[in-house]
Structure formats: structure tokens, C-alpha cells
Amino acid sequence: MTDNEHSGQTESSPDAPLQPADSPSDDFSVRVRIRGDVLLIELKGLLAGPSVDMLQMYVVSTLATHVSPKVIMDIDGVTLMDEAGLGVLRTATYRAREAGGRLVIAGGHRLLDADVNGLERAATISDAFSGLNASGGTASS
């Protein structure tokens, strides 16, 4: 599969980010790539308001189509995240586990308190890949 970018509303060329229809073009984007058996979801912009609902719908449908998903959600490009945004990260983590897989949140440590429970976290995408691919190993929680 080639690089894809998704939003709930619009489609364009693989190189152009897709945006929610009701937000300015630089507010939020999702880029999805497959690397081996790992689904890499890169988020950029504001993870609050309408973007949370869009991401929630996307993640639920994506995880439903992957058998035993290994997912990395890179939030290093997220500029602001509200409680609903944190909730979608928790829900995605739960859904991945429910499907027999794992989801690791990469980056974004400035947005997440050290005491956030329920999320498997890694400092970088490389660390997340290492944690997912280590037999029985996990990234930091």
C-alpha cells in the first residue's frame, strides 16, 4: 500500500494532505502509511473539536479492517490536544488491544502528562517500531 492521507470529507492526490471540510487547511491532517505489518498514523495540527470526531471514526474503521493490528500513532505534529483528543487516543489503544493488536503513541510528550494511564508510549517513531517488534517487549507506558 502506498502513502495515504485521510479525512472524513475529502480525497485528493496521495501527496496532498486531506482536511476536514469545516476547518482551515492547516488545522488538522492525518497521514497513513503501512510499513511491513505496522500501520503508521501521523497526526498534525489541532486535535480538538471536529478533528476528534473525524479521527475517532477513522481509527475505529481502520482497526476493524486490520487483523491483529500493530499501530503507531505519531502525535509529534499535534499542536494542541483537548480531553476529547486524549479520549480518542485511549479508545484507539483499547480497540487495538481488543482486536489482538497493540497501539503505541509516538512523540507528543509535551502534550501528555507523565501520569497518563492506559497509553503505551514511545519517544520516537523508531522507538515505537522497536517496541512493537521486540518479542514480548513493550514501549514505555
XYZ file of N, CA and C in Angstrom:
423
model
N 0.840 -1.180 0.000
C 0.000 0.000 0.000
C 0.881 1.237 0.000
N 0.495 2.237 -0.734
C 1.267 3.478 -0.786
C 0.800 4.417 0.311
N 1.508 5.539 0.458
C 1.108 6.543 1.439
C -0.312 6.988 1.144
N -1.064 7.195 2.194
C -2.427 7.715 2.083
C -2.614 8.777 3.131
N -3.466 9.700 2.846
C -3.862 10.677 3.842
C -5.365 10.720 3.834
N -5.934 10.859 5.027
C -7.382 10.740 5.136
C -7.989 11.855 5.955
N -9.208 12.182 5.633
C -10.086 12.964 6.479
C -11.458 12.388 6.282
N -12.393 12.833 7.025
C -13.727 12.310 6.883
C -14.457 12.852 5.677
N -13.908 13.836 4.966
C -14.699 14.540 3.980
C -14.160 14.533 2.561
N -12.862 14.646 2.360
C -12.322 14.985 1.059
C -11.261 13.992 0.623
N -11.090 13.813 -0.688
C -9.999 12.997 -1.192
C -9.238 13.783 -2.245
N -7.919 13.583 -2.305
C -7.085 14.225 -3.316
C -5.885 13.338 -3.583
N -4.867 13.882 -4.241
C -3.690 13.088 -4.576
C -2.998 12.594 -3.302
N -2.236 11.482 -3.384
C -1.576 10.936 -2.203
C -0.607 11.894 -1.526
N -0.076 12.870 -2.257
C 0.879 13.799 -1.659
C 0.235 14.988 -0.956
N -1.029 15.218 -1.216
C -1.704 16.370 -0.616
C -2.442 15.950 0.641
N -2.239 16.673 1.766
C -2.963 16.322 2.982
C -4.459 16.562 2.795
N -5.240 15.712 3.434
C -6.688 15.870 3.381
C -7.152 16.519 4.669
N -8.168 17.324 4.581
C -8.607 18.104 5.716
C -10.099 17.919 5.955
N -10.541 18.085 7.210
C -11.971 18.138 7.448
C -12.570 19.300 6.659
N -13.769 19.122 6.143
C -14.377 20.137 5.296
C -14.673 21.433 6.046
N -14.877 21.357 7.371
C -15.281 22.545 8.111
C -14.135 23.212 8.862
N -12.882 22.950 8.479
C -11.769 23.589 9.167
C -10.768 24.140 8.162
N -10.016 25.161 8.569
C -8.990 25.695 7.684
C -7.969 24.615 7.336
N -7.295 24.774 6.211
C -6.426 23.732 5.689
C -5.270 23.356 6.605
N -4.836 24.237 7.505
C -3.698 23.892 8.351
C -4.107 23.436 9.750
N -5.386 23.218 10.019
C -5.838 22.847 11.354
C -5.550 21.400 11.729
N -5.774 20.454 10.841
C -5.611 19.056 11.195
C -5.416 18.212 9.946
N -4.498 17.254 10.021
C -4.339 16.292 8.930
C -3.922 14.946 9.503
N -4.257 13.910 8.760
C -3.916 12.538 9.116
C -3.205 11.935 7.921
N -2.040 11.365 8.153
C -1.302 10.675 7.094
C -1.125 9.230 7.541
N -1.450 8.311 6.670
C -1.396 6.894 7.000
C -0.427 6.189 6.069
N 0.457 5.384 6.645
C 1.399 4.592 5.856
C 1.462 3.193 6.442
N 1.752 2.246 5.588
C 1.981 0.873 6.022
C 3.478 0.611 5.905
N 4.082 0.143 6.979
C 5.494 -0.249 6.977
C 5.557 -1.684 7.482
N 5.703 -2.613 6.542
C 5.670 -4.029 6.916
C 4.294 -4.374 7.439
N 4.236 -4.864 8.672
C 2.946 -5.198 9.279
C 2.471 -4.132 10.265
N 3.075 -2.939 10.192
C 2.732 -1.847 11.106
C 2.008 -0.740 10.351
N 0.899 -0.299 10.922
C 0.153 0.833 10.400
C 0.650 2.078 11.132
N 1.187 3.044 10.395
C 1.696 4.289 10.972
C 0.707 5.398 10.667
N 0.145 5.995 11.721
C -0.806 7.097 11.583
C -0.133 8.348 12.133
N 0.122 9.323 11.255
C 0.773 10.562 11.669
C -0.262 11.687 11.721
N -0.356 12.316 12.871
C -1.315 13.400 13.078
C -0.583 14.726 13.124
N -1.201 15.743 12.539
C -0.632 17.100 12.577
C -1.746 18.102 12.821
N -1.435 19.091 13.635
C -2.364 20.187 13.859
C -3.143 20.057 15.154
N -4.329 20.598 15.138
C -5.194 20.725 16.306
C -6.044 19.475 16.483
N -5.814 18.721 17.563
C -6.617 17.534 17.865
C -7.628 17.922 18.939
N -8.654 18.611 18.490
C -9.722 19.095 19.353
C -10.924 19.398 18.466
N -12.097 19.409 19.061
C -13.300 19.751 18.298
C -13.615 18.742 17.205
N -13.958 19.219 16.003
C -14.379 18.328 14.915
C -13.320 17.311 14.500
N -12.034 17.640 14.656
C -10.994 16.698 14.253
C -11.010 15.441 15.118
N -11.441 15.550 16.370
C -11.512 14.391 17.257
C -12.546 13.398 16.732
N -13.721 13.906 16.358
C -14.771 13.029 15.825
C -14.316 12.354 14.540
N -13.667 13.114 13.667
C -13.182 12.564 12.414
C -12.161 11.460 12.680
N -11.209 11.720 13.573
C -10.185 10.729 13.878
C -10.801 9.498 14.522
N -11.754 9.689 15.408
C -12.424 8.561 16.069
C -13.072 7.647 15.041
N -13.809 8.203 14.108
C -14.464 7.395 13.073
C -13.429 6.673 12.221
N -12.381 7.373 11.856
C -11.340 6.782 11.015
C -10.646 5.633 11.735
N -10.244 5.842 12.984
C -9.498 4.830 13.727
C -10.356 3.586 13.945
N -11.619 3.765 14.309
C -12.492 2.614 14.533
C -12.617 1.786 13.262
N -12.842 2.440 12.119
C -12.988 1.683 10.868
C -11.664 1.062 10.440
N -10.556 1.745 10.650
C -9.244 1.211 10.275
C -8.884 -0.010 11.104
N -9.075 0.073 12.412
C -8.727 -1.051 13.276
C -9.629 -2.254 13.025
N -10.850 -1.990 12.591
C -11.777 -3.093 12.294
C -11.334 -3.880 11.062
N -10.543 -3.268 10.190
C -10.133 -3.942 8.953
C -8.747 -4.579 9.032
N -8.030 -4.399 10.119
C -6.694 -4.987 10.271
C -6.747 -6.154 11.243
N -6.229 -7.289 10.824
C -6.156 -8.455 11.689
C -4.951 -8.286 12.609
N -5.177 -8.441 13.905
C -4.124 -8.254 14.903
C -3.260 -7.046 14.576
N -3.860 -5.850 14.632
C -3.137 -4.661 14.185
C -1.974 -4.269 15.090
N -0.896 -3.857 14.434
C 0.202 -3.164 15.100
C 0.115 -1.741 14.580
N -0.094 -0.801 15.489
C -0.327 0.585 15.079
C 0.594 1.508 15.857
N 1.177 2.456 15.138
C 1.892 3.556 15.772
C 1.128 4.818 15.414
N 0.760 5.585 16.428
C 0.107 6.871 16.199
C 1.105 7.947 16.609
N 1.657 8.629 15.608
C 2.647 9.675 15.839
C 1.919 10.989 16.073
N 2.043 11.514 17.297
C 1.363 12.768 17.630
C 2.345 13.924 17.782
N 3.576 13.734 17.304
C 4.582 14.789 17.438
C 4.173 16.070 16.710
N 3.381 15.953 15.643
C 2.940 17.124 14.898
C 1.667 17.759 15.430
N 1.118 17.209 16.516
C -0.100 17.780 17.102
C 0.288 19.014 17.898
N -0.373 20.117 17.614
C -0.045 21.387 18.274
C -0.849 21.619 19.542
N -2.048 21.062 19.604
C -2.913 21.221 20.772
C -3.836 20.025 20.834
N -4.068 19.509 22.048
C -4.966 18.382 22.221
C -5.817 18.633 23.461
N -7.135 18.456 23.319
C -8.016 18.619 24.466
C -8.338 17.249 25.073
N -9.201 17.216 26.083
C -9.574 15.960 26.739
C -10.204 14.975 25.767
N -10.989 15.472 24.819
C -11.602 14.589 23.822
C -10.524 13.964 22.937
N -9.489 14.714 22.611
C -8.374 14.186 21.841
C -7.657 13.075 22.600
N -7.430 13.289 23.887
C -6.837 12.259 24.736
C -7.750 11.042 24.788
N -9.044 11.278 24.834
C -10.014 10.184 24.855
C -9.936 9.325 23.605
N -9.739 9.948 22.439
C -9.644 9.169 21.205
C -8.364 8.339 21.194
N -7.287 8.819 21.796
C -6.064 8.018 21.899
C -6.296 6.799 22.783
N -7.002 7.003 23.893
C -7.321 5.879 24.783
C -8.234 4.869 24.099
N -9.245 5.367 23.395
C -10.179 4.486 22.690
C -9.453 3.687 21.611
N -8.578 4.337 20.869
C -7.826 3.647 19.819
C -6.941 2.563 20.418
N -6.309 2.862 21.546
C -5.474 1.879 22.233
C -6.313 0.676 22.655
N -7.471 0.935 23.236
C -8.373 -0.125 23.666
C -8.834 -0.965 22.481
N -9.220 -0.311 21.391
C -9.704 -1.035 20.204
C -8.607 -1.918 19.598
N -7.382 -1.418 19.575
C -6.273 -2.218 19.049
C -6.072 -3.462 19.911
N -6.101 -3.288 21.230
C -5.940 -4.431 22.140
C -7.093 -5.412 21.985
N -8.293 -4.874 21.854
C -9.486 -5.703 21.676
C -9.373 -6.559 20.407
N -8.705 -6.029 19.384
C -8.526 -6.739 18.118
C -7.312 -7.662 18.149
N -6.660 -7.771 19.308
C -5.495 -8.645 19.427
C -4.202 -7.988 19.015
N -4.201 -6.674 18.893
C -3.004 -5.951 18.475
C -2.518 -4.993 19.540
N -1.709 -4.044 19.107
C -1.161 -3.024 20.001
C -1.113 -1.694 19.288
N -1.250 -0.642 20.044
C -1.095 0.710 19.540
C -0.106 1.425 20.446
N 0.900 2.030 19.840
C 1.905 2.805 20.581
C 1.797 4.256 20.132
N 1.741 5.159 21.094
C 1.736 6.598 20.823
C 3.188 7.056 20.760
N 3.585 7.644 19.634
C 4.961 8.126 19.474
C 4.979 9.647 19.559
N 5.973 10.162 20.277
C 6.158 11.611 20.383
C 5.074 12.280 21.202
N 5.033 13.591 21.082
C 3.991 14.374 21.739
C 4.061 14.422 23.244
N 5.222 14.185 23.809
C 5.314 14.140 25.266
C 5.018 15.485 25.910
N 5.147 16.562 25.164
C 4.806 17.875 25.718
C 3.294 18.009 25.898
N 2.517 17.168 25.200
C 1.059 17.216 25.279
C 0.478 16.265 26.316
N 1.244 15.246 26.694
C 0.740 14.212 27.593
C 1.464 14.275 28.925
N 0.706 14.304 30.003
C 1.303 14.259 31.330
C 1.978 12.910 31.533
N 2.997 12.897 32.353
C 3.727 11.656 32.628
C 2.825 10.608 33.268
N 1.778 11.043 33.957
C 0.915 10.096 34.669
C -0.310 9.654 33.863
N -0.334 9.885 32.547
C -1.453 9.426 31.727
C -1.418 7.907 31.678
N -2.476 7.279 32.184
C -2.547 5.821 32.222
C -3.257 5.270 30.998
N -2.954 4.038 30.678
C -3.665 3.336 29.620
C -3.071 3.487 28.238
N -2.040 4.317 28.089
C -1.412 4.503 26.790
C -0.017 3.903 26.801
N 0.303 3.195 25.740
C 1.662 2.712 25.557
C 2.378 3.796 24.763
N 3.499 4.289 25.285
C 4.145 5.447 24.676
C 5.598 5.177 24.349
N 6.085 5.908 23.344
C 7.492 5.861 22.953
C 7.913 7.273 22.577
N 9.180 7.580 22.763
C 9.678 8.923 22.483
C 9.660 9.250 20.992
N 9.971 8.255 20.163
C 10.071 8.486 18.716
C 9.386 7.354 17.955
N 9.197 7.554 16.661
C 8.648 6.500 15.810
C 9.579 5.298 15.814
N 10.882 5.526 15.745
C 11.858 4.421 15.770
C 11.735 3.605 17.048
N 11.602 4.289 18.180
C 11.427 3.585 19.459
C 10.132 2.781 19.453
N 9.085 3.339 18.863
C 7.798 2.639 18.794
C 7.915 1.379 17.948
N 8.593 1.482 16.789
C 8.814 0.294 15.954
C 9.600 -0.762 16.724
N 10.630 -0.341 17.412
C 11.437 -1.285 18.197
C 10.587 -1.977 19.256
N 9.751 -1.209 19.941
C 8.882 -1.771 20.973
C 7.859 -2.741 20.425
N 7.299 -2.425 19.269
C 6.314 -3.319 18.647
C 6.950 -4.601 18.126
N 8.164 -4.495 17.635
C 8.812 -5.646 17.006
C 9.592 -6.525 17.980
N 9.830 -6.014 19.187
C 10.534 -6.822 20.189
C 9.583 -7.929 20.657
N 10.052 -9.143 20.705
C 9.177 -10.242 21.138
C 8.866 -10.076 22.621
N 7.590 -9.864 22.879
C 7.136 -9.701 24.254
C 7.476 -8.369 24.874
N 8.241 -7.507 24.186
C 8.627 -6.223 24.758
C 7.573 -5.170 24.517
N 7.604 -4.134 25.314
C 6.678 -3.019 25.140
C 7.454 -1.722 25.238
N 6.884 -0.704 24.634
C 7.416 0.639 24.823
C 6.957 1.112 26.195
N 7.450 2.242 26.661
C 7.081 2.717 27.997
C 5.612 3.058 28.058
N 4.990 2.774 29.191
C 3.563 3.083 29.380
C 3.407 4.353 30.142
